[in-house]
PDB file of C-alpha atoms in Angstrom:
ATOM      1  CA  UNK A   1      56.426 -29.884 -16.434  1.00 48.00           C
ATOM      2  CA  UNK A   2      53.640 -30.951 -18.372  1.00 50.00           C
ATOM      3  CA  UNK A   3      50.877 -28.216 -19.961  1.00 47.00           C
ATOM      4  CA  UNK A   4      47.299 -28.904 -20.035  1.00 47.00           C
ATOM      5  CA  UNK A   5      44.702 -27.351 -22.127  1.00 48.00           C
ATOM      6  CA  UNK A   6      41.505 -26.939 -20.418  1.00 47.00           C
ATOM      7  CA  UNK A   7      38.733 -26.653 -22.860  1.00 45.00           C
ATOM      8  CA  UNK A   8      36.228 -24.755 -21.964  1.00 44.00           C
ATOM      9  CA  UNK A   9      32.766 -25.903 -21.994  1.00 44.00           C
ATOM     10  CA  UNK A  10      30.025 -23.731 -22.149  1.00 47.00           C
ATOM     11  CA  UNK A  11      26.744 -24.960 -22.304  1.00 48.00           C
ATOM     12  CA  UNK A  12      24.956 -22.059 -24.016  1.00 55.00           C
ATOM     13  CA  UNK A  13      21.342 -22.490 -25.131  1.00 62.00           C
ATOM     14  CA  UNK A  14      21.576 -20.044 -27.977  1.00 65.00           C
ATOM     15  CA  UNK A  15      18.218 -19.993 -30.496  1.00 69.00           C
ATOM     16  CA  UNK A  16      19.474 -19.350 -34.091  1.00 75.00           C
ATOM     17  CA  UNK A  17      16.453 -17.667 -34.766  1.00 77.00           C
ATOM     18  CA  UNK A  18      16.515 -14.867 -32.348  1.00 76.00           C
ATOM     19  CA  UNK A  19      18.455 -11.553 -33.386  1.00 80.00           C
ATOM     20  CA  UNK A  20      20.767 -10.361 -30.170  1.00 82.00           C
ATOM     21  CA  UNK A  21      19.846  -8.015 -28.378  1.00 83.00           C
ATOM     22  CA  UNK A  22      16.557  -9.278 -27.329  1.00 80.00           C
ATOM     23  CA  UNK A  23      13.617  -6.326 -27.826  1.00 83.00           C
ATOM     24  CA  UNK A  24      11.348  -7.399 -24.118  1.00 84.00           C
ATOM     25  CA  UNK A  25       7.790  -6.582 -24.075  1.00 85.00           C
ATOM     26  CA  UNK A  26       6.551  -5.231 -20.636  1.00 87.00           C
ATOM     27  CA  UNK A  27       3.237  -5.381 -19.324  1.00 86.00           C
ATOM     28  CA  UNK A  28       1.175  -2.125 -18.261  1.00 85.00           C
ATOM     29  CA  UNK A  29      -0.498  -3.077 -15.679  1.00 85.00           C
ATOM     30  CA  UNK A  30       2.332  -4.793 -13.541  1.00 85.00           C
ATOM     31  CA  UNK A  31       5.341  -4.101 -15.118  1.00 85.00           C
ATOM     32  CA  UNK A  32       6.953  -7.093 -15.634  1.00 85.00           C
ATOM     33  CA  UNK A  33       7.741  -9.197 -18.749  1.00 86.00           C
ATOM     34  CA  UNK A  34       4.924 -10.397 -20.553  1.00 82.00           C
ATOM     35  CA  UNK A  35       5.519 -13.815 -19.946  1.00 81.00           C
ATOM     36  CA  UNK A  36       5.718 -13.471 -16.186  1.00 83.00           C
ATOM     37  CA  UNK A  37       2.302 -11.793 -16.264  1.00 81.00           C
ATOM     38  CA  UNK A  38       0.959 -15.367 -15.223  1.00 79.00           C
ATOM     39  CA  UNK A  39       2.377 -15.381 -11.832  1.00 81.00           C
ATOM     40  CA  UNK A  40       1.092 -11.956 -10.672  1.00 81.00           C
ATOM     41  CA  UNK A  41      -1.669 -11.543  -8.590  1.00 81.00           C
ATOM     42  CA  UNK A  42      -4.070 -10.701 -11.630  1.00 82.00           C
ATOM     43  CA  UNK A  43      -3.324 -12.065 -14.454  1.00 83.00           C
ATOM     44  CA  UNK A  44      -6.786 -11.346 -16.222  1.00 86.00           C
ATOM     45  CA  UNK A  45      -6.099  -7.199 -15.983  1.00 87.00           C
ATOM     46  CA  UNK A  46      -2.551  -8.242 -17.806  1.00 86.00           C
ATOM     47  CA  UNK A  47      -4.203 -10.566 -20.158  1.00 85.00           C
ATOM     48  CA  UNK A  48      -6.325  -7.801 -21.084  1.00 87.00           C
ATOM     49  CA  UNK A  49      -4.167  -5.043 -21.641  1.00 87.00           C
ATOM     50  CA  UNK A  50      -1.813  -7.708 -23.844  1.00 84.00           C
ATOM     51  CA  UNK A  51      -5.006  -8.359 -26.460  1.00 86.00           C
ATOM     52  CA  UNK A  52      -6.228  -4.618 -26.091  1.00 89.00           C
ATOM     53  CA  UNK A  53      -2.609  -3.135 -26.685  1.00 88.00           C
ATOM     54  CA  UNK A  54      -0.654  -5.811 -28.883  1.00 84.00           C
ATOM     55  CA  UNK A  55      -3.380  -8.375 -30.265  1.00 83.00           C
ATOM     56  CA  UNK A  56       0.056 -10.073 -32.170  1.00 82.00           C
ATOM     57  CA  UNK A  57       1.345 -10.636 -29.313  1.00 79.00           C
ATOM     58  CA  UNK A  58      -1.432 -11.940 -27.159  1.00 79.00           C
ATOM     59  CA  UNK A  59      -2.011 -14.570 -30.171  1.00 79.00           C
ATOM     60  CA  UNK A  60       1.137 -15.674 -30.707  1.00 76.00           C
ATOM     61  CA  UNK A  61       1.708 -16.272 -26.460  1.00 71.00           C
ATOM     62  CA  UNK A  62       0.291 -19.558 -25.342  1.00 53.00           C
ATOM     63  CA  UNK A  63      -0.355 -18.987 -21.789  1.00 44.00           C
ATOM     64  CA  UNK A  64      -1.961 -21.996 -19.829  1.00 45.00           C
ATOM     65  CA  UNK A  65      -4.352 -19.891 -17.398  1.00 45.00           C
ATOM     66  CA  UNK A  66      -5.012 -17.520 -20.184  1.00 43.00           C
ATOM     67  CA  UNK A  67      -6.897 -20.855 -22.237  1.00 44.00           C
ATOM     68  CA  UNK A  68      -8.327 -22.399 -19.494  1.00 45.00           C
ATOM     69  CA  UNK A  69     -10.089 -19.329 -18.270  1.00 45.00           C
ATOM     70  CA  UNK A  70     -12.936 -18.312 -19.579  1.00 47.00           C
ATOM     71  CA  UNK A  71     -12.626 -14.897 -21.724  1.00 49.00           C
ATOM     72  CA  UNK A  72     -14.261 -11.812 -19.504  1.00 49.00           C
ATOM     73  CA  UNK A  73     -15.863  -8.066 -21.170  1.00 50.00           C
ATOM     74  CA  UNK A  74     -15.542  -5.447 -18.918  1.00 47.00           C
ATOM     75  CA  UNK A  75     -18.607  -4.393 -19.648  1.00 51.00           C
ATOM     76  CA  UNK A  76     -21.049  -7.478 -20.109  1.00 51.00           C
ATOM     77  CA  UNK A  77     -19.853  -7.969 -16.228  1.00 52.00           C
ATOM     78  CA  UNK A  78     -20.820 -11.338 -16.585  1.00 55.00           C
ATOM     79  CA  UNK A  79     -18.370 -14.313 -15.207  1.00 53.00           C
ATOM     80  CA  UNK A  80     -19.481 -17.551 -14.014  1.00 58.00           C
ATOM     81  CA  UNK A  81     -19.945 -18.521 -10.730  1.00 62.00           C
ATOM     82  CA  UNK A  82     -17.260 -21.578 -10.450  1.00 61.00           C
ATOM     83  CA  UNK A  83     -14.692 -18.980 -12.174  1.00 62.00           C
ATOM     84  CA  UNK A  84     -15.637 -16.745  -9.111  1.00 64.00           C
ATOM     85  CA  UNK A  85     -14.978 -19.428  -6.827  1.00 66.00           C
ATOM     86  CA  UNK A  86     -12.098 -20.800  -8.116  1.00 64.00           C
ATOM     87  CA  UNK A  87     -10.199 -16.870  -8.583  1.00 63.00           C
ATOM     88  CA  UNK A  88     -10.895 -16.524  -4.624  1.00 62.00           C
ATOM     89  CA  UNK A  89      -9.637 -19.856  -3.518  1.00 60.00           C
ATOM     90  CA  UNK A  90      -6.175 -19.246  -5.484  1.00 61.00           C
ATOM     91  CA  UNK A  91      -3.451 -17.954  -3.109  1.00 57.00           C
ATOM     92  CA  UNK A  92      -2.529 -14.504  -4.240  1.00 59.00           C
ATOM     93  CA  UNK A  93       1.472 -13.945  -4.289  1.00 60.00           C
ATOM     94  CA  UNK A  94       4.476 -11.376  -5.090  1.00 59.00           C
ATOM     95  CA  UNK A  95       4.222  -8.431  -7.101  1.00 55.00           C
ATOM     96  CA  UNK A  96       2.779  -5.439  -6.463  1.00 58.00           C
ATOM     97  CA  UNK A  97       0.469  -5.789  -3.425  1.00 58.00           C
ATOM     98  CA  UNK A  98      -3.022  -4.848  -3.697  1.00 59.00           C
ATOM     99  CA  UNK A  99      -3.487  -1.482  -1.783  1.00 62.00           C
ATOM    100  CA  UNK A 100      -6.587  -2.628   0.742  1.00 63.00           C
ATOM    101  CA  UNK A 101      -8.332   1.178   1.596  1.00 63.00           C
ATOM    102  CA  UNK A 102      -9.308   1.431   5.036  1.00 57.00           C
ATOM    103  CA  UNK A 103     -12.847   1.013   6.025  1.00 58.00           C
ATOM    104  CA  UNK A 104     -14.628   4.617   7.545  1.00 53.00           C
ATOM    105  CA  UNK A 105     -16.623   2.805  10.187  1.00 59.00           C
ATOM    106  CA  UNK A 106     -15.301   4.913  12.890  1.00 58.00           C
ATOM    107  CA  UNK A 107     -16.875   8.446  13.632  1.00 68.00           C
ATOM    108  CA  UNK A 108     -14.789  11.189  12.991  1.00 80.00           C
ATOM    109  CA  UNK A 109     -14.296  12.349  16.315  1.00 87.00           C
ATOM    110  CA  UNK A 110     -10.777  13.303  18.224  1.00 88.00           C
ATOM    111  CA  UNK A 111     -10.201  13.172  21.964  1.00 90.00           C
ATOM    112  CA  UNK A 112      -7.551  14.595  24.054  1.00 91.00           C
ATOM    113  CA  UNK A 113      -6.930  13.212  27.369  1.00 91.00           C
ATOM    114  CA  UNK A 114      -4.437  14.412  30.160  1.00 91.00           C
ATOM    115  CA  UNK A 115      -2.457  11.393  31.292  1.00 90.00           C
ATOM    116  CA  UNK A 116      -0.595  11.306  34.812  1.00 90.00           C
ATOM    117  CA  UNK A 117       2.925  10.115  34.860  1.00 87.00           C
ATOM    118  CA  UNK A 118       4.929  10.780  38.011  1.00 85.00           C
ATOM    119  CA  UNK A 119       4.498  13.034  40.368  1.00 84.00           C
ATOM    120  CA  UNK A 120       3.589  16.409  39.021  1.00 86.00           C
ATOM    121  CA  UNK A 121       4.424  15.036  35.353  1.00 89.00           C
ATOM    122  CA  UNK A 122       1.672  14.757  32.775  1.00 90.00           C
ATOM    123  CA  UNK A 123       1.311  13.670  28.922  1.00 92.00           C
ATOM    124  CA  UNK A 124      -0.964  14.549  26.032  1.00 92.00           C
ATOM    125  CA  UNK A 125      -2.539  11.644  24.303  1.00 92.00           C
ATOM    126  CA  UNK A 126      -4.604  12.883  21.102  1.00 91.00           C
ATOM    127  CA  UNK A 127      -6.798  10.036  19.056  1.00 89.00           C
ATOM    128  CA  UNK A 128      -8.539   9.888  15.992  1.00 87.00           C
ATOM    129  CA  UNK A 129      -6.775  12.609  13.763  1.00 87.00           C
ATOM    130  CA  UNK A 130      -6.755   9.539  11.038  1.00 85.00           C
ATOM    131  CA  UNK A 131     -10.167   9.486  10.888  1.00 85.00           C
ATOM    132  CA  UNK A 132      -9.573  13.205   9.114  1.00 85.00           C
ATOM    133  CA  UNK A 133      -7.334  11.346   6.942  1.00 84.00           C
ATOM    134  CA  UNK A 134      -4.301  13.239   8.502  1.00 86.00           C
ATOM    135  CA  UNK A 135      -0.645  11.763   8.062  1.00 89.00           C
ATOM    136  CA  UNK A 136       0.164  10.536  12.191  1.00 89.00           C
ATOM    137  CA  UNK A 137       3.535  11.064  11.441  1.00 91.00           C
ATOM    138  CA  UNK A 138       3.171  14.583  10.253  1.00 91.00           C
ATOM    139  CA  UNK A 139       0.953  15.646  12.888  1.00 90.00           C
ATOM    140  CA  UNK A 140       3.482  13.894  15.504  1.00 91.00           C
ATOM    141  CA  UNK A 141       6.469  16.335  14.094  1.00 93.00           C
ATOM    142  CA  UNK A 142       3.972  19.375  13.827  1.00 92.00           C
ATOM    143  CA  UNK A 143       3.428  19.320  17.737  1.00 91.00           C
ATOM    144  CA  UNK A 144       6.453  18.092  19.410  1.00 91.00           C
ATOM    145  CA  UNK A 145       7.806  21.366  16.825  1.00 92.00           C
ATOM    146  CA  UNK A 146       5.504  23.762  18.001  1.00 90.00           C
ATOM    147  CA  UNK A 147       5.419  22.628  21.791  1.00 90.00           C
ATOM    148  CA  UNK A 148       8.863  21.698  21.584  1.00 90.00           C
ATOM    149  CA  UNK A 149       8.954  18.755  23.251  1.00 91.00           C
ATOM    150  CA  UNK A 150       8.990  14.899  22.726  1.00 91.00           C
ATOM    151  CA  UNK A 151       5.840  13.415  20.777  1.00 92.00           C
ATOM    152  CA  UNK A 152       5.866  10.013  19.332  1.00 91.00           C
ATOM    153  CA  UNK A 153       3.133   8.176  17.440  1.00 91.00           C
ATOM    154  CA  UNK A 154       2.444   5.422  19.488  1.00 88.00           C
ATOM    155  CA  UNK A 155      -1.148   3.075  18.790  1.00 80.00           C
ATOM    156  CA  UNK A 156      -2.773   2.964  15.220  1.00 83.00           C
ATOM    157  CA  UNK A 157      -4.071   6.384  15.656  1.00 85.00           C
ATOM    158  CA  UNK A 158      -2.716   7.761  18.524  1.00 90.00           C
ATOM    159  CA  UNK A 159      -0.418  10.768  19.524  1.00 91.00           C
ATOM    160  CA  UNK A 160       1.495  10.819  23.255  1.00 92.00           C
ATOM    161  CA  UNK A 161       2.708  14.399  23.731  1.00 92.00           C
ATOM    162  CA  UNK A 162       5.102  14.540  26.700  1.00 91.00           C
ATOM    163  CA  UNK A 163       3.911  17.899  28.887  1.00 90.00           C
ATOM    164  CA  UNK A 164       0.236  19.041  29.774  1.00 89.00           C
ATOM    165  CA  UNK A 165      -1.251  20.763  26.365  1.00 88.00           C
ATOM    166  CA  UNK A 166      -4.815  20.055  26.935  1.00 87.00           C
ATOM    167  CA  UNK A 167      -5.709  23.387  26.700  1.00 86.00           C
ATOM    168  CA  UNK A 168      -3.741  24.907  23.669  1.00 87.00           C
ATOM    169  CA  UNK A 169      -4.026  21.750  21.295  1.00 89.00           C
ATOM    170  CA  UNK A 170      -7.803  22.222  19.988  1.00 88.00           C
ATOM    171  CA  UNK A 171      -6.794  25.918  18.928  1.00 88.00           C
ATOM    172  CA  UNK A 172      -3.545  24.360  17.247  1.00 89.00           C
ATOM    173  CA  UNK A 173      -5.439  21.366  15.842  1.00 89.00           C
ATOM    174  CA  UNK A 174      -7.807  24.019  14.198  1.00 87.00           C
ATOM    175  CA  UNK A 175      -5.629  26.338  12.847  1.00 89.00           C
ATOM    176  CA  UNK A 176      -3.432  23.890  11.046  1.00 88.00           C
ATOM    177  CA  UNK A 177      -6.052  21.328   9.449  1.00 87.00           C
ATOM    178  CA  UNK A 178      -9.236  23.467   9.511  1.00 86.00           C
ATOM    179  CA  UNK A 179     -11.378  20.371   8.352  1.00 86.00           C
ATOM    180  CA  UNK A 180     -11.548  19.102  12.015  1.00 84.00           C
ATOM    181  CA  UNK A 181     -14.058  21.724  13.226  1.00 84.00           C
ATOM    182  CA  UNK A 182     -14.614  22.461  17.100  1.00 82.00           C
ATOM    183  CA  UNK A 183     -17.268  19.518  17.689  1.00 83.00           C
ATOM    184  CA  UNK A 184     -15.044  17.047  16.790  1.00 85.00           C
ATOM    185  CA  UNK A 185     -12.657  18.033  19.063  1.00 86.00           C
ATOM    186  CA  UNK A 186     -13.767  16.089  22.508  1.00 86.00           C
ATOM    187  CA  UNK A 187     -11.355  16.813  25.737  1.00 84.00           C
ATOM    188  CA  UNK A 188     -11.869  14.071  28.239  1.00 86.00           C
ATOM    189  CA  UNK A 189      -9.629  15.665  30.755  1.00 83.00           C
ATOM    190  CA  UNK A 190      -7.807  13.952  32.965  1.00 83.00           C
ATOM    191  CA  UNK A 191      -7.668   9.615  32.920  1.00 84.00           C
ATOM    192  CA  UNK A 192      -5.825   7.154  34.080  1.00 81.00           C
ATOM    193  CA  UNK A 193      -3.707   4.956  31.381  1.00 71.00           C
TER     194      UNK A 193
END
C-alpha cells in the first residue's frame, strides 16, 4: 500500500503590512464599512460624514465617485444642474431603503357603512382612521376585542367588522383616540359592497 502526502495549497492573499486583527471603520450614516459606502443609495451623506468625522481617513480612501463628483456644502446649497441630473438618472439599490412619508392629500374624514351579507347578516366597514395617523392593525385588534368578534384589516385603510356596530363605533372611536372629533365621524348607513 502506497502513502501519499497531499500538500496542501492554500492560496492566501496575506498583506505583510497589515497587523491581524483588522480594526474596520463603519460609516454613520449607513452602517456599513467605509469602503462599501460607494454602493449605497447615498453615497454623498457617507462621504460627508467620512471628511467631517475622520478627515485621515477620507484622504487616504480613493473612492472613484467621491473624485468625480463635484464637492457639495450643506449650506451654500448650491450643486450644478448636470450633477442633479445625473444623481436622479442613477438606479438607487440595497441598503437601507429610503422611508417615502405618505402624502396628506386626503381629508381627514372616517365613514362607517353597514354592509349586507346574507340574509339577516351584516358587517361594519370603517375607512379613513389612517388619515388620523392611527396604526390599522391596532385599531383592527381594539374592536374585534371590545365587540368580540372577527375584524380584519382588509383595503389600504379599511376596517371590515363582522356584526352590525354602526351605532356604538363613533362613541368607541371617540373615547379611545379623542383626536378624531364627532364631525369627522360620517355614518353612511346602509350600502351595497
Amino acid at each position: 500500500m502506497a502513502t501519499t502526502e497531499m500538500e496542501s495549497t492554500e492560496h492566501e492573499t496575506v498583506d505583510p503590512d497589515s497587523k491581524y486583527p483588522l480594526k474596520v471603520l463603519y460609516c454613520g450614516v449607513c452602517s456599513l464599512p467605509s469602503e462599501y459606502c460607494e454602493y449605497m443609495p447615498e453615497p454623498a451623506k457617507c462621504r460627508q460624514w467620512l471628511e467631517k468625522n475622520f478627515p485621515d481617513v477620507f484622504a487616504r480612501m480613493t473612492l472613484g465617485p467621491a473624485v468625480k463628483a463635484p464637492k457639495k456644502d450643506p449650506e451654500a446649497g448650491d450643486v450644478p444642474p448636470a450633477a442633479e441630473e445625473e444623481e436622479k438618472k442613477k438606479q438607487k439599490r440595497g441598503g437601507r431603503g429610503q422611508i417615502k412619508q405618505k402624502k396628506k392629500t386626503v381629508p381627514q374624514k372616517v365613514t362607517i357603512a353597514k354592509i349586507p351579507r346574507a340574509k339577516k347578516k351584516y358587517v361594519t366597514r370603517v375607512c379613513g382612521l389612517a388619515t388620523f395617523d392611527i396604526e390599522l392593525k391596532e385599531a383592527q385588534r381594539f374592536f374585534a376585542q371590545k365587540f368580540s368578534c372577527g375584524a380584519s384589516v382588509t383595503a389600504e385603510d379599511e376596517i371590515i367588522i363582522q356584526g352590525d356596530f354602526t351605532d356604538d363605533i363613533t362613541d368607541v372611536i371617540q373615547e379611545k383616540w379623542p383626536e378624531v372629533d364627532d364631525d369627522s365621524i360620517d355614518d353612511l348607513g346602509e350600502v351595497k359592497k
